[in-house]
Each structure stands twice: as C-alpha cells, then as structure tokens.
C-alpha cells in the first residue's frame, strides 16, 4: 500500500501596508486640523523666534548696506592731517605751508584745510551771555573745503572767492539748529567774535567731517584780517586716488611737517564709520542670542503640544495599531505632525521677519537687505527643532501596544 504525503501548504506572509510620503503628510496633518487653536499657538511660538532672528539679521544687513552706499558716495579715500602733541606734552602746530607740501604728494587729487579760531565765539544775539557758547567752534575754511570732504548744502551757498573776503559765514547742521537759524540770507546774521557775519549757507550733516557739524565756517582772508587768525591750519583734508591711499597715508606726516613728523596725527574718517559697523555687528550678535532663546522656547512649546497630543489620542493610536499600522508608521505620523507644525511656524516667522525688516528699513530710508541664508537657515532651524521636539512623543506613541492604547480612558 502506497501512502502519498502531500506537501504542507505554504504560509502566506502578511506584510503591513506601506504609506507613501504624501500619505504620511496627510495623516500628520489630521492632528493639526482637529486642534487648530493649539496648533496655531504652538506655531506662533516658533514664528516669533524665527521672526526675531530674521529681523535682527535683516535690519543689521540693511544698516550695513546703507553704510556701504554712503561710503560709496562719500568715498573712502579721504585722509586728514592734524597737529598732535609735542615731546613736552604741549599742543603742536602744523607749518603754514603744510597744504602746499601735501598737495605735492604723488596720488593726491585735492587738498583743503580749516583753521580753528579758539577766541572767536558764535552767538545768535549780542545779548546772549558769553558762557552760553552752545559748544560751537569757529573755523577759517578754504573755498575748496566742501568739494574735498563731499559735504552737501541744506540751504544757501558755499563760500567763494568773493564771500571769503567779507563777513560771510556757513553754519554746520548742528550749529544752525543750536543757534535757531532756519535759513540763509541777507536778513540772517550771527555774531562771530565781535563782528556780525551774514549767514550765506547751512550744511547738511557731514559724515566724514563730524567736527564741522557744530562749526561756523568763515573765509580764510576775512579770518586773518578781522579776527586775528595766524594762518596755521588745524586740519588738512586730502583726497587721493583709491589705489594710492595707503602710500599717501604712509608719507603724510613726514610731508606735512618734515621737521617733526611725530607731532602730526593722520586719520582716515571712513575708518570711524567702519568701527561703528563693527559695534553694530557685536550688538547684532547679542540680539541673535535673544532670538535663539525665543526659538528654543517655541521648540519647547511644540514638544509640549506633541506630548499632550499623544496622551489625548491613545485610543486613535490603539485603533490604528489594531488595524495593522506598524510602530514605524505611528512614529512617522507624529513626527510628520511635529515637522508640519514647525514648518508652519518657520514660514510664518520668515514672512513676519521680512515684513518687519522692510518696514523698518523703509522708515529709516535704508535699502532692504535680507540675506537668503537667513530665511533658508531660519526655516531649516525650525525643522531641526521641530524634529527634535517631536522625536520623543513619536517614539512614545509608537511604543503603545494596541490593547494598552484601546484600554486607556
């Protein structure tokens, strides 16, 4: 008798359904749609941090762009020469022919000068007490000064060959404000020393020569004739070809005062503006730190929201597990929800930061400059923080067994 043994039927291997990336996003968005207010508040925390960081970087970049634009217009090739201190600690003096000697340096394109008159005080009226000087200074000025330093007129005209010989004065922006002079003209006079001078012009603020903002500028000839000016320049301004600035700077002191070059101070006014920019950058670093703290607080808010979501949705998790969802799919669902929440906050924060930067730059009259890396980096930072904030809740949700989750109240 022959016995035939039939082979055992092959077991069918059950494989869990696979979720496409679009399905993961769709499932992750369910939690946000069912709890919109909580999602909004959590995303707002992230948005505030990102907006703060983008606005700080954008405002700082806009300020630097405005400074670069101003330097491009004013030029970085202005050098100044002034008297320093003698070996005994006294005040040095430039030779009367310092301008002529400086003008002979190769690469120098223009030269001008001012000479201070320490005893010539400026007053709006002869009834003003002598002690109320308003911290104003009087300078004899060459007619080429305005063109050399790149100053602009707010009103009136600049000194010329004719007015430089007569009692005519041009006021700096701060000087005009302190004296209460609103316009230039024949009917506007100020007292310089013991003589009345007609205000023929008012300057705009001079970024590269701030000492002139609070000054009264009169012609060189009238200063010598009427106010006892000795003819020694206290500041010599020189413009050089861009390629020659450093070489000119190296020889300025020895050229302006060959007998005592150590008693000469040489400066580059644009360096002061660059130092100001460095200070602004240090302050920007501090504000970025505050923005990072705000972003961290937003991340904690996202983590809190996701933990509560897991606790509240245990029944949903148990039902999905009992219907065949794997731990990986549950983990992906809550991680996707966290990333979506952070992405919404990051995108909103980037838009808000861009709007704040644009509004502030428009108010200040600056060009709007927001680096692309700031926007992209802000959104990327939110995704990283969102992923980290949602990782633990996602793992916790995935570890719930179907029976435990369905038994939860």
Short mmCIF file of C-alpha atoms in Angstrom, two decimals, residues 7-400:
data_model
loop_
_atom_site.label_atom_id
_atom_site.label_comp_id
_atom_site.label_asym_id
_atom_site.label_seq_id
_atom_site.Cartn_x
_atom_site.Cartn_y
_atom_site.Cartn_z
CA UNK A 7 3.31 18.91 0.81
CA UNK A 8 2.23 21.35 3.52
CA UNK A 9 0.65 24.49 2.14
CA UNK A 10 2.92 27.49 2.17
CA UNK A 11 2.13 30.10 4.77
CA UNK A 12 1.10 33.44 3.38
CA UNK A 13 3.37 36.11 4.80
CA UNK A 14 1.41 39.21 5.85
CA UNK A 15 3.09 42.44 5.05
CA UNK A 16 1.94 45.77 6.51
CA UNK A 17 0.58 48.32 4.13
CA UNK A 18 3.19 50.85 3.06
CA UNK A 19 2.46 54.54 3.34
CA UNK A 20 3.68 56.86 0.67
CA UNK A 21 5.28 60.16 1.76
CA UNK A 22 2.15 62.04 0.69
CA UNK A 23 0.05 59.71 2.90
CA UNK A 24 2.35 60.34 5.88
CA UNK A 25 1.95 64.10 5.43
CA UNK A 26 -1.81 63.77 5.08
CA UNK A 27 -2.11 61.65 8.24
CA UNK A 28 0.20 64.02 10.12
CA UNK A 29 -1.95 67.00 9.15
CA UNK A 30 -5.02 65.40 10.75
CA UNK A 31 -3.85 66.31 14.23
CA UNK A 32 -3.32 69.92 13.24
CA UNK A 33 -6.75 70.23 11.63
CA UNK A 34 -8.58 68.74 14.62
CA UNK A 35 -6.88 71.10 17.11
CA UNK A 36 -6.37 74.35 15.16
CA UNK A 37 -6.06 76.76 18.10
CA UNK A 38 -3.43 74.67 19.87
CA UNK A 39 -1.54 74.24 16.60
CA UNK A 40 -1.70 77.99 15.96
CA UNK A 41 -0.36 78.90 19.38
CA UNK A 42 2.47 76.38 19.12
CA UNK A 43 3.39 77.57 15.63
CA UNK A 44 3.26 81.17 16.89
CA UNK A 45 5.97 80.43 19.43
CA UNK A 46 8.24 79.15 16.66
CA UNK A 47 7.27 82.06 14.38
CA UNK A 48 8.22 84.67 16.99
CA UNK A 49 11.68 83.18 17.40
CA UNK A 50 12.29 82.96 13.64
CA UNK A 51 10.88 86.44 13.03
CA UNK A 52 13.19 87.86 15.70
CA UNK A 53 16.25 86.22 14.15
CA UNK A 54 15.35 87.17 10.57
CA UNK A 55 14.53 90.75 11.57
CA UNK A 56 17.80 91.16 13.51
CA UNK A 57 19.87 89.85 10.62
CA UNK A 58 17.82 91.80 8.06
CA UNK A 59 17.97 95.13 9.92
CA UNK A 60 21.69 94.72 10.53
CA UNK A 61 22.27 93.87 6.86
CA UNK A 62 20.13 96.82 5.75
CA UNK A 63 22.10 99.14 8.02
CA UNK A 64 25.37 97.84 6.58
CA UNK A 65 24.00 98.24 3.05
CA UNK A 66 23.11 101.86 3.83
CA UNK A 67 26.58 102.46 5.26
CA UNK A 68 28.21 100.86 2.22
CA UNK A 69 26.06 103.04 -0.03
CA UNK A 70 27.05 106.14 1.94
CA UNK A 71 30.74 105.23 1.81
CA UNK A 72 30.47 104.60 -1.91
CA UNK A 73 29.01 108.08 -2.32
CA UNK A 74 31.36 109.82 0.12
CA UNK A 75 34.46 107.83 -0.77
CA UNK A 76 36.94 106.07 1.48
CA UNK A 77 39.91 107.99 0.08
CA UNK A 78 39.67 110.99 2.41
CA UNK A 79 42.63 111.41 4.75
CA UNK A 80 43.08 114.11 7.39
CA UNK A 81 46.20 115.61 8.91
CA UNK A 82 46.19 117.43 12.23
CA UNK A 83 48.65 118.59 14.88
CA UNK A 84 49.43 116.15 17.66
CA UNK A 85 51.36 116.72 20.86
CA UNK A 86 54.94 117.88 21.32
CA UNK A 87 57.52 115.89 23.28
CA UNK A 88 56.81 118.08 26.32
CA UNK A 89 53.09 117.39 26.15
CA UNK A 90 52.07 120.70 24.60
CA UNK A 91 49.92 121.28 21.53
CA UNK A 92 51.86 121.00 18.28
CA UNK A 93 51.28 123.19 15.24
CA UNK A 94 51.28 122.50 11.51
CA UNK A 95 53.52 124.68 9.30
CA UNK A 96 51.72 127.38 7.32
CA UNK A 97 52.78 125.70 4.07
CA UNK A 98 51.54 122.23 5.09
CA UNK A 99 48.79 122.33 2.46
CA UNK A 100 51.20 123.16 -0.34
CA UNK A 101 53.58 120.36 0.64
CA UNK A 102 50.80 117.78 0.96
CA UNK A 103 49.45 118.77 -2.46
CA UNK A 104 52.79 117.74 -3.98
CA UNK A 105 52.47 114.07 -2.95
CA UNK A 106 52.00 111.66 -5.86
CA UNK A 107 48.45 110.36 -5.91
CA UNK A 108 46.88 113.33 -4.11
CA UNK A 109 43.95 114.72 -6.10
CA UNK A 110 42.72 117.59 -3.92
CA UNK A 111 43.69 119.35 -0.70
CA UNK A 112 41.81 121.72 1.58
CA UNK A 113 42.06 122.90 5.17
CA UNK A 114 40.42 124.51 8.15
CA UNK A 115 41.99 126.55 10.92
CA UNK A 116 40.34 126.93 14.31
CA UNK A 117 39.85 130.33 15.93
CA UNK A 118 39.55 129.46 19.64
CA UNK A 119 38.80 133.01 20.76
CA UNK A 120 36.02 133.69 18.22
CA UNK A 121 32.78 132.56 19.83
CA UNK A 122 29.49 132.37 17.91
CA UNK A 123 26.24 133.86 19.24
CA UNK A 124 22.80 134.45 17.82
CA UNK A 125 22.49 137.81 19.57
CA UNK A 126 24.78 140.31 21.28
CA UNK A 127 22.55 139.92 24.34
CA UNK A 128 23.39 136.23 24.73
CA UNK A 129 25.51 135.57 27.88
CA UNK A 130 29.13 134.82 26.98
CA UNK A 131 29.07 131.49 28.83
CA UNK A 132 26.29 130.17 26.56
CA UNK A 133 28.52 129.16 23.66
CA UNK A 134 26.44 126.07 22.73
CA UNK A 135 29.77 124.24 22.27
CA UNK A 136 30.17 125.83 18.84
CA UNK A 137 33.55 126.41 17.21
CA UNK A 138 34.67 128.90 14.57
CA UNK A 139 36.93 127.79 11.72
CA UNK A 140 38.61 129.57 8.86
CA UNK A 141 37.91 127.46 5.79
CA UNK A 142 39.32 127.22 2.28
CA UNK A 143 36.81 127.63 -0.51
CA UNK A 144 37.71 124.11 -1.74
CA UNK A 145 36.67 122.51 1.56
CA UNK A 146 33.12 121.48 0.66
CA UNK A 147 34.16 119.72 -2.55
CA UNK A 148 37.02 117.93 -0.80
CA UNK A 149 35.00 116.49 2.10
CA UNK A 150 31.88 115.88 0.00
CA UNK A 151 29.55 117.99 2.16
CA UNK A 152 26.11 118.99 0.87
CA UNK A 153 24.24 122.26 1.38
CA UNK A 154 20.88 122.27 3.12
CA UNK A 155 20.28 125.93 2.23
CA UNK A 156 22.08 128.87 0.67
CA UNK A 157 25.51 128.77 -0.97
CA UNK A 158 29.06 127.87 -0.08
CA UNK A 159 31.92 130.33 0.37
CA UNK A 160 33.54 131.54 -2.85
CA UNK A 161 36.43 133.81 -3.75
CA UNK A 162 34.27 136.90 -3.14
CA UNK A 163 32.38 135.98 0.05
CA UNK A 164 35.52 134.52 1.64
CA UNK A 165 36.88 138.08 1.84
CA UNK A 166 33.84 139.54 3.58
CA UNK A 167 31.86 138.82 6.80
CA UNK A 168 30.02 135.77 5.48
CA UNK A 169 29.56 132.53 7.37
CA UNK A 170 28.37 128.99 6.59
CA UNK A 171 26.92 127.07 9.54
CA UNK A 172 27.13 123.35 10.16
CA UNK A 173 23.88 121.42 10.61
CA UNK A 174 24.10 121.24 14.42
CA UNK A 175 25.35 124.82 14.70
CA UNK A 176 22.35 126.16 12.77
CA UNK A 177 19.99 124.15 14.95
CA UNK A 178 21.53 125.36 18.23
CA UNK A 179 21.53 128.96 17.08
CA UNK A 180 17.95 128.75 15.88
CA UNK A 181 18.88 129.61 12.28
CA UNK A 182 16.41 128.06 9.89
CA UNK A 183 17.52 129.59 6.60
CA UNK A 184 20.36 131.52 4.98
CA UNK A 185 20.01 135.02 3.59
CA UNK A 186 20.89 138.69 3.89
CA UNK A 187 18.49 139.08 6.82
CA UNK A 188 20.12 136.32 8.87
CA UNK A 189 23.19 137.28 10.88
CA UNK A 190 25.17 135.82 13.75
CA UNK A 191 27.85 137.33 15.96
CA UNK A 192 31.31 135.83 15.39
CA UNK A 193 33.82 137.25 17.85
CA UNK A 194 32.88 140.92 17.92
CA UNK A 195 31.70 141.13 14.30
CA UNK A 196 28.34 140.46 12.67
CA UNK A 197 28.51 137.86 9.88
CA UNK A 198 25.78 137.16 7.33
CA UNK A 199 24.72 133.51 7.11
CA UNK A 200 25.13 132.62 3.44
CA UNK A 201 24.74 128.86 3.75
CA UNK A 202 23.80 125.92 6.01
CA UNK A 203 25.41 122.49 5.58
CA UNK A 204 23.82 119.09 5.78
CA UNK A 205 25.32 116.64 8.29
CA UNK A 206 28.86 115.78 7.16
CA UNK A 207 29.51 112.06 7.97
CA UNK A 208 33.23 112.22 7.14
CA UNK A 209 33.84 115.51 8.96
CA UNK A 210 31.57 115.49 12.04
CA UNK A 211 33.60 118.29 13.65
CA UNK A 212 32.11 120.68 11.10
CA UNK A 213 28.52 119.92 12.13
CA UNK A 214 28.85 122.20 15.16
CA UNK A 215 31.04 124.80 13.45
CA UNK A 216 30.77 128.26 11.95
CA UNK A 217 32.92 128.43 8.79
CA UNK A 218 34.27 131.74 7.53
CA UNK A 219 36.66 132.63 4.74
CA UNK A 220 40.43 132.39 5.26
CA UNK A 221 41.14 136.03 4.24
CA UNK A 222 38.49 137.60 6.48
CA UNK A 223 39.60 135.44 9.41
CA UNK A 224 43.16 136.74 9.06
CA UNK A 225 42.08 140.35 8.56
CA UNK A 226 39.24 140.71 11.06
CA UNK A 227 39.72 138.03 13.74
CA UNK A 228 43.49 137.73 14.09
CA UNK A 229 43.84 134.27 12.56
CA UNK A 230 47.53 133.23 12.38
CA UNK A 231 47.15 131.19 9.15
CA UNK A 232 48.11 127.81 10.65
CA UNK A 233 45.77 125.02 9.56
CA UNK A 234 44.46 122.77 12.33
CA UNK A 235 43.14 120.13 9.91
CA UNK A 236 44.27 119.40 6.37
CA UNK A 237 41.86 117.29 4.28
CA UNK A 238 43.17 115.41 1.27
CA UNK A 239 41.61 113.18 -1.36
CA UNK A 240 43.78 110.58 -3.03
CA UNK A 241 43.38 108.11 -5.85
CA UNK A 242 41.89 104.88 -4.45
CA UNK A 243 44.97 102.90 -5.41
CA UNK A 244 47.27 105.40 -3.69
CA UNK A 245 45.50 105.89 -0.35
CA UNK A 246 47.84 103.67 1.68
CA UNK A 247 51.02 105.00 0.11
CA UNK A 248 49.84 108.60 0.63
CA UNK A 249 48.95 107.84 4.22
CA UNK A 250 52.44 106.49 4.88
CA UNK A 251 54.14 109.77 3.89
CA UNK A 252 51.56 112.33 5.02
CA UNK A 253 53.04 113.02 8.45
CA UNK A 254 56.58 113.48 7.19
CA UNK A 255 55.40 115.67 4.32
CA UNK A 256 53.07 117.90 6.35
CA UNK A 257 55.73 118.61 8.98
CA UNK A 258 59.17 117.44 7.84
CA UNK A 259 60.88 118.82 10.96
CA UNK A 260 58.66 116.94 13.43
CA UNK A 261 56.62 114.16 11.77
CA UNK A 262 55.97 112.58 15.19
CA UNK A 263 53.91 115.65 16.09
CA UNK A 264 51.43 115.00 13.29
CA UNK A 265 48.28 112.88 13.53
CA UNK A 266 46.96 111.20 10.37
CA UNK A 267 43.50 109.63 10.26
CA UNK A 268 41.06 108.13 7.81
CA UNK A 269 37.49 109.25 8.63
CA UNK A 270 35.88 106.26 6.93
CA UNK A 271 37.63 104.02 9.49
CA UNK A 272 35.41 105.52 12.20
CA UNK A 273 32.33 104.50 10.22
CA UNK A 274 33.75 101.01 9.80
CA UNK A 275 34.33 100.84 13.57
CA UNK A 276 30.71 101.84 14.08
CA UNK A 277 29.66 98.98 11.82
CA UNK A 278 31.76 96.55 13.89
CA UNK A 279 29.99 97.78 17.03
CA UNK A 280 26.63 97.25 15.35
CA UNK A 281 27.66 93.70 14.43
CA UNK A 282 28.54 92.95 18.06
CA UNK A 283 25.13 94.21 19.12
CA UNK A 284 23.56 92.09 16.40
CA UNK A 285 25.21 89.01 17.91
CA UNK A 286 23.53 89.76 21.23
CA UNK A 287 20.11 90.14 19.59
CA UNK A 288 20.61 86.90 17.67
CA UNK A 289 21.19 85.17 21.00
CA UNK A 290 17.88 86.50 22.26
CA UNK A 291 16.20 85.30 19.07
CA UNK A 292 17.71 81.84 19.60
CA UNK A 293 16.27 81.76 23.12
CA UNK A 294 12.85 82.67 21.72
CA UNK A 295 13.22 79.89 19.14
CA UNK A 296 14.13 77.40 21.88
CA UNK A 297 11.04 78.42 23.84
CA UNK A 298 8.97 77.81 20.71
CA UNK A 299 10.53 74.36 20.36
CA UNK A 300 9.57 73.54 23.95
CA UNK A 301 6.02 74.60 23.08
CA UNK A 302 5.99 72.20 20.13
CA UNK A 303 7.27 69.35 22.32
CA UNK A 304 4.62 70.08 24.92
CA UNK A 305 1.89 70.11 22.28
CA UNK A 306 3.02 66.78 20.84
CA UNK A 307 3.25 65.06 24.25
CA UNK A 308 -0.28 66.16 25.12
CA UNK A 309 -1.45 65.06 21.68
CA UNK A 310 -0.08 61.57 22.26
CA UNK A 311 -1.83 61.32 25.63
CA UNK A 312 -5.14 62.52 24.22
CA UNK A 313 -5.04 60.30 21.14
CA UNK A 314 -4.12 56.95 22.66
CA UNK A 315 -7.43 55.48 21.56
CA UNK A 316 -6.70 56.55 17.98
CA UNK A 317 -3.22 55.05 18.21
CA UNK A 318 -4.65 51.75 19.56
CA UNK A 319 -7.23 51.59 16.78
CA UNK A 320 -4.61 52.18 14.09
CA UNK A 321 -2.30 49.56 15.60
CA UNK A 322 -5.12 47.02 15.75
CA UNK A 323 -5.88 47.69 12.09
CA UNK A 324 -2.32 46.85 11.13
CA UNK A 325 -0.33 50.09 11.45
CA UNK A 326 3.28 49.41 12.42
CA UNK A 327 5.27 51.19 15.07
CA UNK A 328 7.25 52.89 12.35
CA UNK A 329 4.08 54.26 10.76
CA UNK A 330 2.81 55.61 14.10
CA UNK A 331 6.20 57.13 14.74
CA UNK A 332 6.21 58.68 11.26
CA UNK A 333 2.70 60.10 11.77
CA UNK A 334 3.58 62.05 14.92
CA UNK A 335 6.99 63.08 13.64
CA UNK A 336 5.37 64.41 10.45
CA UNK A 337 2.83 66.32 12.58
CA UNK A 338 5.65 67.92 14.57
CA UNK A 339 7.56 68.84 11.40
CA UNK A 340 4.45 70.33 9.79
CA UNK A 341 3.78 72.39 12.92
CA UNK A 342 7.36 73.69 12.91
CA UNK A 343 7.33 74.35 9.17
CA UNK A 344 4.21 76.48 9.52
CA UNK A 345 5.84 78.45 12.31
CA UNK A 346 9.11 78.80 10.39
CA UNK A 347 7.43 80.01 7.20
CA UNK A 348 5.24 82.44 9.11
CA UNK A 349 8.23 83.70 11.09
CA UNK A 350 10.29 84.23 7.92
CA UNK A 351 7.48 86.25 6.34
CA UNK A 352 6.94 88.25 9.53
CA UNK A 353 10.69 88.94 9.91
CA UNK A 354 10.91 90.05 6.28
CA UNK A 355 7.94 92.39 6.78
CA UNK A 356 9.45 93.90 9.95
CA UNK A 357 12.79 94.43 8.21
CA UNK A 358 11.17 96.03 5.16
CA UNK A 359 9.06 98.35 7.30
CA UNK A 360 11.97 99.47 9.47
CA UNK A 361 14.28 99.95 6.51
CA UNK A 362 11.62 101.98 4.73
CA UNK A 363 11.17 104.15 7.84
CA UNK A 364 14.93 104.74 8.10
CA UNK A 365 15.37 105.30 4.38
CA UNK A 366 17.66 102.27 4.03
CA UNK A 367 17.73 99.72 1.24
CA UNK A 368 16.08 96.46 2.33
CA UNK A 369 18.67 93.69 2.50
CA UNK A 370 17.72 90.31 3.95
CA UNK A 371 20.29 87.59 3.19
CA UNK A 372 18.82 84.48 1.60
CA UNK A 373 20.77 82.34 4.06
CA UNK A 374 18.87 83.98 6.94
CA UNK A 375 15.49 82.99 5.50
CA UNK A 376 16.58 79.49 4.48
CA UNK A 377 18.51 78.98 7.71
CA UNK A 378 15.56 80.10 9.80
CA UNK A 379 13.19 77.61 8.20
CA UNK A 380 15.83 74.86 8.40
CA UNK A 381 16.38 75.62 12.09
CA UNK A 382 12.66 75.23 12.79
CA UNK A 383 12.60 71.86 11.05
CA UNK A 384 15.54 70.65 13.12
CA UNK A 385 13.99 71.90 16.35
CA UNK A 386 10.60 70.51 15.34
CA UNK A 387 12.12 67.13 14.57
CA UNK A 388 13.93 67.01 17.91
CA UNK A 389 10.86 68.26 19.78
CA UNK A 390 8.61 65.65 18.17
CA UNK A 391 11.02 62.72 18.36
CA UNK A 392 10.27 61.66 21.94
CA UNK A 393 6.45 61.95 21.63
CA UNK A 394 6.62 59.99 18.35
CA UNK A 395 8.67 57.20 19.95
CA UNK A 396 6.35 57.15 22.94
CA UNK A 397 3.31 56.83 20.71
CA UNK A 398 4.92 54.02 18.73
CA UNK A 399 5.65 52.01 21.92
CA UNK A 400 1.99 51.87 22.95
#
